[in-house]
């Protein structure tokens, strides 16, 4: 083809007009004012007195309890969502069955349902007083609402689609050729999954798991309703931030927020470092 | 033996014919599907249906009475107005951010990519605290939006930032630049190229992003707790209203308001599915 000599439009579209710089400046200002500056203030508030505020926060037993509980619940929810997510993605992509489209649309529902509605919904079914299944379950010694199982469920609910949304496009792109080849050479289902499917979806899976983890650690509304928010019993880190702030222990609230924010920013950074590698691999 | 094998094969063949796809369910994947659907029902579907059932027990008049309650109606109106405003801002700013991320190259672009995802991963209560420290009573820039409607707007804007950007960005990156160059060589000016060539290609993605950010905004709760003060009739949003009903033991009213939010979520999902199918059909 070669460079068209008499095409002024082409060179114009390549040159950086003043508009490019206006746009760039506008976008940077917007993002700094909306996200970067406010987020950086949390770090500033936390380290205003050196490490003092972090030290007092981490020696507060109610905060350390809340942080531990948050990690326990988030890990359980992420494990459940990972297993469910991998299975569901494989089923949605590899198989055709009645109701598949409906299921695939419903899977996205948790992303757009309000956390408060999630909490309400779980209480209506599993609540000890007047829930559909709650009283029966409690008679058998299994308390869901105001206890850990309900909190894990609420957390799993809100981060349910994240793994699936990452895996489905990758699985669709990879196709089934290699899996069929492996099967024809005598590999069983487990071998095929471990040797062929898993390596292909590895990075998308890590991406989905990291996002689920970030989302699970930060869940607030649904957990607030389902847990009952009892300090030292069912209070997670995000709930503790709210309480400490309202109890005028703002230094503690900021320090806990700083810890939560660092983890979520770390998750985002990990994901952004992984992403280009997945794209190269395709 | 024969008796047990034959019916299952027949059933499998029958299922394959019904689904019409190349890969029907095998026995093991069928069990897997069953387990997955049961878990999904226990976790999400049955509870959400319970919300609808709880609403319907009060009947139409109770539902309507709840929604027309002065405080609830004000909360719903505030939520929808602010969500629409924020979605409008996101459509413009989100597309612009996506444009800069795809077409411009400068030092620190990777940092912007990280910044855009932060609102998605940051715990919402922390998001509220974060905004409060810059735009609250102790603001270093002297802007105090705490306990005003502007606080609701700010919080929505923060939590919905990634949606339009992340849906438009991949489409813009895939866009064939030859068409733009052809239009330019035929004498089209840059605004005309944008309006006639780029915008139509981005339109479905912008719609999808707008729908997601609207749905996210109307369901927001955590970031408003510390920021908006939840003043009845002034800064109280729909989610807070549901929580208040629930704390007062009025589950029927809580479920009624929740049903409205669920209805909007479902509409958004249906709309997204239609947009995606339209895009898929165009190839």
XYZ file of C-alpha atoms in Angstrom:
565
model
C 0.000 0.000 0.000
C 2.631 2.507 1.036
C 2.103 5.928 2.558
C -0.513 7.885 0.631
C 1.295 11.107 -0.260
C -1.615 13.442 -0.814
C -3.730 12.578 2.182
C -3.742 15.538 4.525
C -6.457 13.922 6.647
C -4.234 11.024 7.511
C -1.359 13.093 8.799
C -3.834 15.268 10.667
C -5.318 12.303 12.434
C -1.864 11.101 13.452
C -0.596 14.426 14.707
C -1.439 15.336 18.261
C -3.781 18.270 18.119
C -4.258 20.611 21.073
C -7.429 18.644 21.812
C -5.332 15.599 22.754
C -3.675 17.545 25.535
C -6.960 19.084 26.670
C -8.517 15.611 26.923
C -5.481 14.210 28.705
C -5.465 17.039 31.236
C -9.215 16.783 31.765
C -9.091 13.030 32.408
C -6.124 13.248 34.765
C -7.714 16.103 36.754
C -11.014 14.241 37.003
C -9.407 11.015 38.216
C -7.125 12.795 40.677
C -9.991 14.776 42.213
C -12.401 11.842 42.322
C -10.141 8.914 43.258
C -6.404 9.437 43.668
C -6.403 12.414 46.013
C -9.165 11.179 48.366
C -7.649 7.690 48.562
C -4.198 9.084 49.304
C -5.675 11.133 52.177
C -6.510 7.913 54.032
C -2.825 7.039 54.065
C -2.021 10.578 55.200
C -4.555 10.434 58.047
C -3.258 7.033 59.128
C 0.388 8.098 59.262
C -0.253 11.603 60.631
C 1.330 10.525 63.937
C 3.807 8.078 62.481
C 3.025 4.463 63.262
C 1.200 5.326 66.487
C -2.313 5.055 65.058
C -1.660 1.718 63.327
C -0.141 0.346 66.538
C -3.109 1.309 68.738
C -5.508 -0.038 66.107
C -3.787 -3.397 65.885
C -3.742 -3.712 69.682
C -7.506 -3.108 69.886
C -8.951 -6.617 70.373
C -12.268 -5.768 68.668
C -10.404 -4.608 65.542
C -8.077 -7.602 65.388
C -11.078 -9.883 65.877
C -12.929 -8.103 63.065
C -9.926 -8.368 60.729
C -9.533 -12.080 61.441
C -13.241 -12.737 60.927
C -13.148 -10.804 57.644
C -10.278 -12.919 56.336
C -11.941 -16.189 57.419
C -15.240 -15.280 55.751
C -13.640 -13.886 52.599
C -11.469 -16.990 52.122
C -14.470 -19.307 52.505
C -16.557 -17.248 50.099
C -13.733 -17.105 47.547
C -13.140 -20.875 47.712
C -16.854 -21.546 47.211
C -17.058 -19.063 44.336
C -13.944 -20.449 42.668
C -15.217 -24.035 42.657
C -18.719 -22.958 41.635
C -17.344 -20.486 39.095
C -15.068 -22.958 37.306
C -17.821 -25.610 37.200
C -20.507 -23.207 36.073
C -18.317 -21.604 33.379
C -17.427 -25.015 31.936
C -21.105 -26.016 31.916
C -22.232 -22.750 30.316
C -19.594 -22.799 27.590
C -19.155 -26.500 26.831
C -22.685 -27.831 27.076
C -26.053 -27.042 25.605
C -29.059 -27.622 27.831
C -32.531 -26.168 28.215
C -32.527 -22.981 30.269
C -28.863 -22.263 29.583
C -29.442 -18.702 28.385
C -31.689 -17.916 31.326
C -29.107 -19.305 33.744
C -26.312 -17.333 32.146
C -28.353 -14.126 32.414
C -29.355 -14.828 36.023
C -25.736 -15.428 37.040
C -25.062 -11.715 36.475
C -27.949 -10.688 38.733
C -25.919 -10.441 41.975
C -23.743 -7.713 40.423
C -26.674 -5.348 40.075
C -28.663 -6.269 43.185
C -28.278 -3.903 46.120
C -26.333 -5.422 49.031
C -29.186 -4.375 51.302
C -31.617 -6.397 49.174
C -29.241 -9.372 49.346
C -29.230 -9.148 53.133
C -33.004 -8.816 53.294
C -33.477 -11.771 50.941
C -31.239 -14.041 53.016
C -32.960 -13.004 56.259
C -36.393 -13.764 54.752
C -35.343 -17.334 53.942
C -32.831 -18.242 56.664
C -33.886 -15.932 59.509
C -34.391 -17.782 62.822
C -37.736 -16.078 63.417
C -40.197 -16.392 60.559
C -37.752 -17.341 57.815
C -38.729 -20.019 55.299
C -36.040 -22.537 56.278
C -34.470 -20.688 59.228
C -36.500 -22.166 62.126
C -36.095 -25.733 60.817
C -32.352 -25.291 60.382
C -32.019 -23.806 63.859
C -33.943 -26.710 65.385
C -31.216 -28.910 63.931
C -28.568 -26.717 65.534
C -27.553 -24.831 62.395
C -27.824 -21.077 62.765
C -27.390 -19.130 59.523
C -28.466 -15.557 60.233
C -26.450 -13.659 62.879
C -23.738 -16.302 62.457
C -20.834 -17.147 60.175
C -22.730 -19.284 57.576
C -25.045 -16.396 56.720
C -22.137 -13.994 56.438
C -20.292 -16.383 54.118
C -23.450 -16.740 52.028
C -23.956 -12.969 51.796
C -20.313 -12.512 50.776
C -20.458 -15.366 48.269
C -23.680 -13.921 46.818
C -22.258 -10.474 46.042
C -19.048 -11.795 44.458
C -20.693 -14.750 42.709
C -20.349 -13.704 39.029
C -16.774 -12.356 39.162
C -14.950 -15.638 38.469
C -17.516 -16.708 35.850
C -17.316 -13.399 33.983
C -13.553 -13.794 33.654
C -13.606 -17.461 32.640
C -16.467 -17.608 30.123
C -14.860 -15.423 27.390
C -11.508 -17.237 27.723
C -13.129 -20.679 27.575
C -15.099 -19.627 24.508
C -11.920 -18.454 22.800
C -9.834 -21.515 23.666
C -12.345 -23.908 22.093
C -12.476 -27.655 22.577
C -9.967 -28.929 19.979
C -7.194 -29.665 22.453
C -9.573 -31.198 24.987
C -11.003 -33.501 22.340
C -7.522 -34.458 21.200
C -6.586 -35.274 24.794
C -9.739 -37.374 25.206
C -9.122 -39.250 21.974
C -5.631 -40.081 23.233
C -7.186 -41.676 26.296
C -7.059 -38.950 28.946
C -9.822 -39.063 31.509
C -11.877 -36.018 32.541
C -9.648 -35.099 35.477
C -6.457 -35.391 33.404
C -7.958 -33.332 30.600
C -8.999 -30.623 33.009
C -5.683 -30.507 34.858
C -3.381 -30.731 31.844
C -5.321 -28.925 29.100
C -8.160 -26.757 30.405
C -6.579 -25.416 33.581
C -3.355 -24.092 31.950
C -5.447 -22.305 29.318
C -7.667 -20.527 31.825
C -5.018 -20.093 34.524
C -4.576 -16.318 34.329
C -8.245 -15.551 33.875
C -8.908 -17.692 36.940
C -6.292 -15.854 39.013
C -7.784 -12.561 37.836
C -11.290 -13.622 38.838
C -10.147 -14.980 42.204
C -8.241 -11.796 43.053
C -11.237 -9.628 42.145
C -13.548 -11.865 44.209
C -11.161 -11.612 47.140
C -11.100 -7.815 46.956
C -14.888 -7.698 46.710
C -15.358 -10.212 49.536
C -13.040 -8.437 51.974
C -14.932 -5.197 51.406
C -18.537 -6.379 51.574
C -20.538 -4.146 53.878
C -24.302 -3.775 53.353
C -25.311 -7.417 53.008
C -23.050 -8.531 55.855
C -24.342 -5.737 58.091
C -27.897 -7.080 57.866
C -27.062 -10.766 57.993
C -24.507 -10.585 60.806
C -26.435 -8.426 63.244
C -23.187 -6.487 63.715
C -22.298 -7.726 67.223
C -18.901 -6.374 68.245
C -16.429 -9.159 68.983
C -18.787 -11.818 67.610
C -20.013 -11.112 64.090
C -18.453 -7.717 63.361
C -16.260 -7.693 60.256
C -13.600 -5.101 59.447
C -15.855 -2.916 57.293
C -18.544 -2.886 59.993
C -15.887 -2.021 62.550
C -14.835 0.999 60.444
C -18.380 2.334 60.583
C -18.711 1.802 64.312
C -15.318 3.268 65.207
C -16.005 6.323 63.078
C -19.377 6.908 64.705
C -17.857 6.343 68.169
C -15.435 9.209 67.445
C -12.439 6.859 67.267
C -11.560 8.291 63.901
C -7.874 7.400 64.059
C -8.817 3.729 64.427
C -11.399 4.006 61.638
C -8.804 5.531 59.301
C -6.144 2.960 60.193
C -8.529 0.040 59.587
C -9.649 1.645 56.327
C -6.022 2.048 55.345
C -5.417 -1.683 55.868
C -8.514 -2.594 53.822
C -7.662 -0.090 51.095
C -4.064 -1.364 50.834
C -5.298 -4.905 50.260
C -7.768 -3.842 47.577
C -5.234 -1.604 45.821
C -2.714 -4.469 45.990
C -5.313 -6.750 44.363
C -5.868 -4.241 41.562
C -2.134 -3.836 40.984
C -1.635 -7.616 40.847
C -4.444 -7.889 38.320
C -3.095 -5.071 36.150
C 0.355 -6.698 36.150
C -1.165 -10.042 35.125
C -3.477 -8.766 32.428
C -1.001 -7.960 29.643
C 0.496 -11.412 30.048
C -2.852 -13.085 29.462
C -3.351 -11.043 26.337
C 0.047 -11.997 24.942
C -0.662 -15.646 25.571
C -3.811 -15.659 23.488
C -27.400 -54.477 33.332
C -29.030 -53.929 30.004
C -32.130 -52.606 31.618
C -30.258 -49.972 33.586
C -28.070 -48.798 30.715
C -30.624 -48.597 27.960
C -33.020 -46.037 29.468
C -30.180 -43.682 30.430
C -28.844 -43.753 26.874
C -32.294 -43.093 25.524
C -32.721 -40.225 27.938
C -29.383 -38.791 26.918
C -30.221 -39.018 23.249
C -33.550 -37.393 23.940
C -31.875 -34.533 25.806
C -29.399 -33.993 23.010
C -32.168 -33.705 20.481
C -34.063 -31.265 22.631
C -31.110 -28.961 23.238
C -30.092 -29.080 19.595
C -26.417 -28.431 20.424
C -23.400 -30.497 19.520
C -22.527 -31.255 23.127
C -25.407 -32.404 25.266
C -24.975 -33.215 28.918
C -23.139 -36.365 29.897
C -24.048 -38.115 33.153
C -21.264 -36.480 35.166
C -21.813 -32.991 33.750
C -25.530 -33.433 34.376
C -24.828 -34.088 38.055
C -22.482 -31.095 38.070
C -25.186 -28.902 36.604
C -27.654 -30.158 39.178
C -25.323 -29.362 42.073
C -24.492 -25.927 40.638
C -28.134 -25.034 40.093
C -29.097 -26.206 43.602
C -26.342 -24.088 45.164
C -27.305 -21.095 43.021
C -30.947 -21.540 44.064
C -30.148 -21.887 47.761
C -27.824 -18.899 47.673
C -29.565 -16.503 45.320
C -32.778 -17.572 43.599
C -34.865 -18.758 46.580
C -33.939 -15.713 48.716
C -34.759 -13.326 45.869
C -38.060 -15.107 45.256
C -38.745 -14.800 48.988
C -38.509 -11.024 48.595
C -41.185 -11.118 45.894
C -43.401 -13.472 47.921
C -43.072 -11.278 51.023
C -44.125 -8.293 48.915
C -47.098 -10.093 47.412
C -48.492 -11.220 50.791
C -49.421 -7.612 51.554
C -51.286 -7.307 48.282
C -51.258 -4.497 45.755
C -52.670 -1.852 48.097
C -49.992 -2.398 50.768
C -47.286 -2.311 48.062
C -48.645 0.950 46.700
C -49.073 2.447 50.179
C -45.426 1.739 50.965
C -44.148 3.275 47.761
C -46.288 6.394 48.073
C -45.243 6.974 51.686
C -43.780 10.506 51.697
C -40.386 9.472 53.047
C -40.043 6.406 50.799
C -41.179 8.265 47.685
C -38.658 11.020 48.427
C -35.900 8.422 48.837
C -36.773 6.690 45.560
C -37.001 10.023 43.730
C -33.632 11.184 45.098
C -31.954 7.879 44.231
C -33.255 7.786 40.675
C -32.532 11.463 39.964
C -28.968 11.284 41.255
C -28.381 7.933 39.528
C -29.543 9.400 36.201
C -27.330 12.483 36.647
C -24.328 10.316 37.509
C -25.005 8.022 34.557
C -25.054 11.078 32.292
C -21.704 12.259 33.632
C -20.313 8.718 33.276
C -21.402 8.435 29.652
C -19.408 11.569 28.777
C -16.453 11.201 31.143
C -16.253 7.414 30.834
C -16.083 7.573 27.051
C -13.510 10.355 27.263
C -11.377 8.378 29.744
C -11.599 5.271 27.553
C -10.585 7.407 24.564
C -7.531 8.806 26.341
C -6.520 5.353 27.610
C -6.731 3.783 24.147
C -5.601 6.544 21.791
C -3.197 8.635 23.854
C 0.217 7.523 25.058
C 1.983 9.199 27.918
C 4.002 8.493 31.010
C 1.842 7.270 33.880
C -0.964 5.756 31.822
C -0.623 2.455 33.666
C -1.226 4.339 36.925
C -4.495 5.717 35.533
C -5.566 2.160 34.656
C -5.076 1.169 38.296
C -6.882 4.281 39.565
C -9.957 3.458 37.471
C -10.319 0.006 39.032
C -9.884 1.228 42.606
C -13.569 2.172 43.116
C -14.531 -1.362 42.082
C -12.252 -3.043 44.615
C -12.315 -0.534 47.461
C -14.726 -1.480 50.267
C -17.710 0.847 49.965
C -17.493 2.008 53.585
C -13.866 2.976 52.925
C -14.975 4.788 49.761
C -17.316 6.869 51.889
C -14.583 7.633 54.405
C -12.160 8.481 51.622
C -14.545 10.994 50.033
C -15.336 12.408 53.439
C -11.677 13.198 54.069
C -11.417 15.361 50.930
C -14.955 16.704 50.626
C -16.104 16.555 54.255
C -16.055 18.944 57.211
C -12.254 18.753 57.532
C -11.671 19.221 53.810
C -8.212 20.571 52.922
C -9.721 22.300 49.874
C -12.638 23.851 51.749
C -15.394 21.920 49.972
C -17.879 20.361 52.349
C -20.592 18.224 50.777
C -21.240 16.035 53.841
C -24.937 15.525 54.628
C -26.094 17.180 51.381
C -27.479 15.823 48.137
C -24.141 16.583 46.522
C -22.699 13.908 48.810
C -25.052 11.337 47.278
C -23.942 12.485 43.825
C -20.235 12.257 44.746
C -20.606 8.781 46.241
C -22.489 7.481 43.178
C -19.918 9.058 40.874
C -17.083 7.376 42.757
C -18.493 3.846 42.858
C -19.707 3.843 39.221
C -16.505 5.209 37.682
C -15.187 1.943 36.138
C -18.328 0.761 34.342
C -18.530 2.905 31.189
C -14.733 3.061 30.903
C -14.330 -0.711 31.090
C -17.123 -1.500 28.621
C -16.108 1.131 26.032
C -12.332 0.628 26.243
C -12.086 -2.850 24.620
C -14.481 -1.881 21.812
C -12.522 1.276 21.090
C -9.251 -0.678 21.062
C -10.667 -3.155 18.522
C -12.028 -0.405 16.289
C -10.598 -0.470 12.776
C -8.758 2.792 12.212
C -8.797 2.384 8.432
C -12.419 3.505 8.359
C -11.543 6.697 10.213
C -8.652 7.329 7.863
C -10.861 6.695 4.852
C -13.386 9.197 6.194
C -10.600 11.702 6.813
C -9.167 11.262 3.324
C -12.644 11.911 1.927
C -12.577 15.261 3.685
C -14.532 14.569 6.877
C -13.598 16.780 9.795
C -12.762 15.273 13.191
C -16.155 16.060 14.773
C -17.888 14.487 11.764
C -15.663 11.374 11.971
C -16.424 11.081 15.665
C -20.161 11.466 15.183
C -20.571 9.369 12.044
C -17.880 6.693 12.362
C -16.724 6.241 15.951
C -19.859 6.963 17.958
C -22.117 4.437 16.152
C -19.537 1.707 16.782
C -19.232 2.606 20.455
C -22.955 3.095 21.033
C -23.846 -0.430 22.260
C -20.885 -0.442 24.638
C -21.780 2.994 25.988
C -25.371 1.824 26.560
C -24.175 -1.293 28.365
C -21.845 0.746 30.571
C -24.577 3.284 31.296
C -27.013 0.529 32.292
C -24.451 -1.044 34.629
C -23.569 2.245 36.253
C -27.249 3.157 36.717
C -27.950 -0.214 38.331
C -24.919 0.135 40.585
C -25.867 3.671 41.607
C -29.468 2.950 42.611
C -28.350 -0.004 44.737
C -25.518 1.821 46.510
C -25.449 1.749 50.277
C -22.043 1.455 51.962
C -20.381 4.616 50.675
C -23.326 6.762 51.790
C -23.417 5.643 55.420
C -20.774 8.073 56.639
C -21.055 10.636 53.866
C -24.680 11.575 53.307
C -25.959 11.564 56.893
C -29.111 9.696 55.747
C -31.393 12.637 56.541
C -35.046 11.677 55.909
C -36.607 13.503 52.924
C -33.242 15.093 52.060
C -30.340 12.698 51.660
C -31.907 9.329 52.412
C -31.582 6.849 49.529
C -33.636 3.772 48.712
C -31.229 1.221 50.223
C -31.203 3.087 53.534
C -34.994 3.133 53.456
C -35.077 -0.672 53.107
C -32.701 -1.028 56.039
C -34.810 1.289 58.220
C -37.951 -0.715 57.464
C -36.102 -3.925 58.258
C -34.715 -2.609 61.544
C -38.222 -1.551 62.571
C -39.431 -5.098 61.910
C -41.545 -4.015 58.936
C -40.304 -6.708 56.537
C -43.291 -6.381 54.190
C -42.473 -2.735 53.442
C -38.764 -3.499 53.224
C -39.560 -6.229 50.693
C -41.833 -3.874 48.729
C -39.064 -1.302 48.243
C -36.580 -4.112 47.537
C -38.913 -5.410 44.823
C -38.720 -2.062 43.045
C -34.904 -2.212 43.106
C -34.966 -5.846 41.945
C -37.273 -4.902 39.087
C -34.821 -2.260 37.926
C -31.911 -4.734 38.199
C -33.821 -7.253 36.095
C -34.640 -4.616 33.480
C -30.968 -3.726 33.262
C -29.989 -7.359 32.789
C -32.577 -7.871 30.064
C -31.427 -4.665 28.339
C -27.794 -5.774 28.518
C -28.631 -9.170 27.095
C -30.455 -7.549 24.172
C -27.560 -5.164 23.481
C -25.043 -8.012 23.620
C -27.100 -10.110 21.237
C -27.332 -7.175 18.822
C -23.567 -6.767 18.913
C -23.005 -10.505 18.477
C -25.328 -10.595 15.472
C -23.421 -7.779 13.783
C -20.239 -9.774 14.317
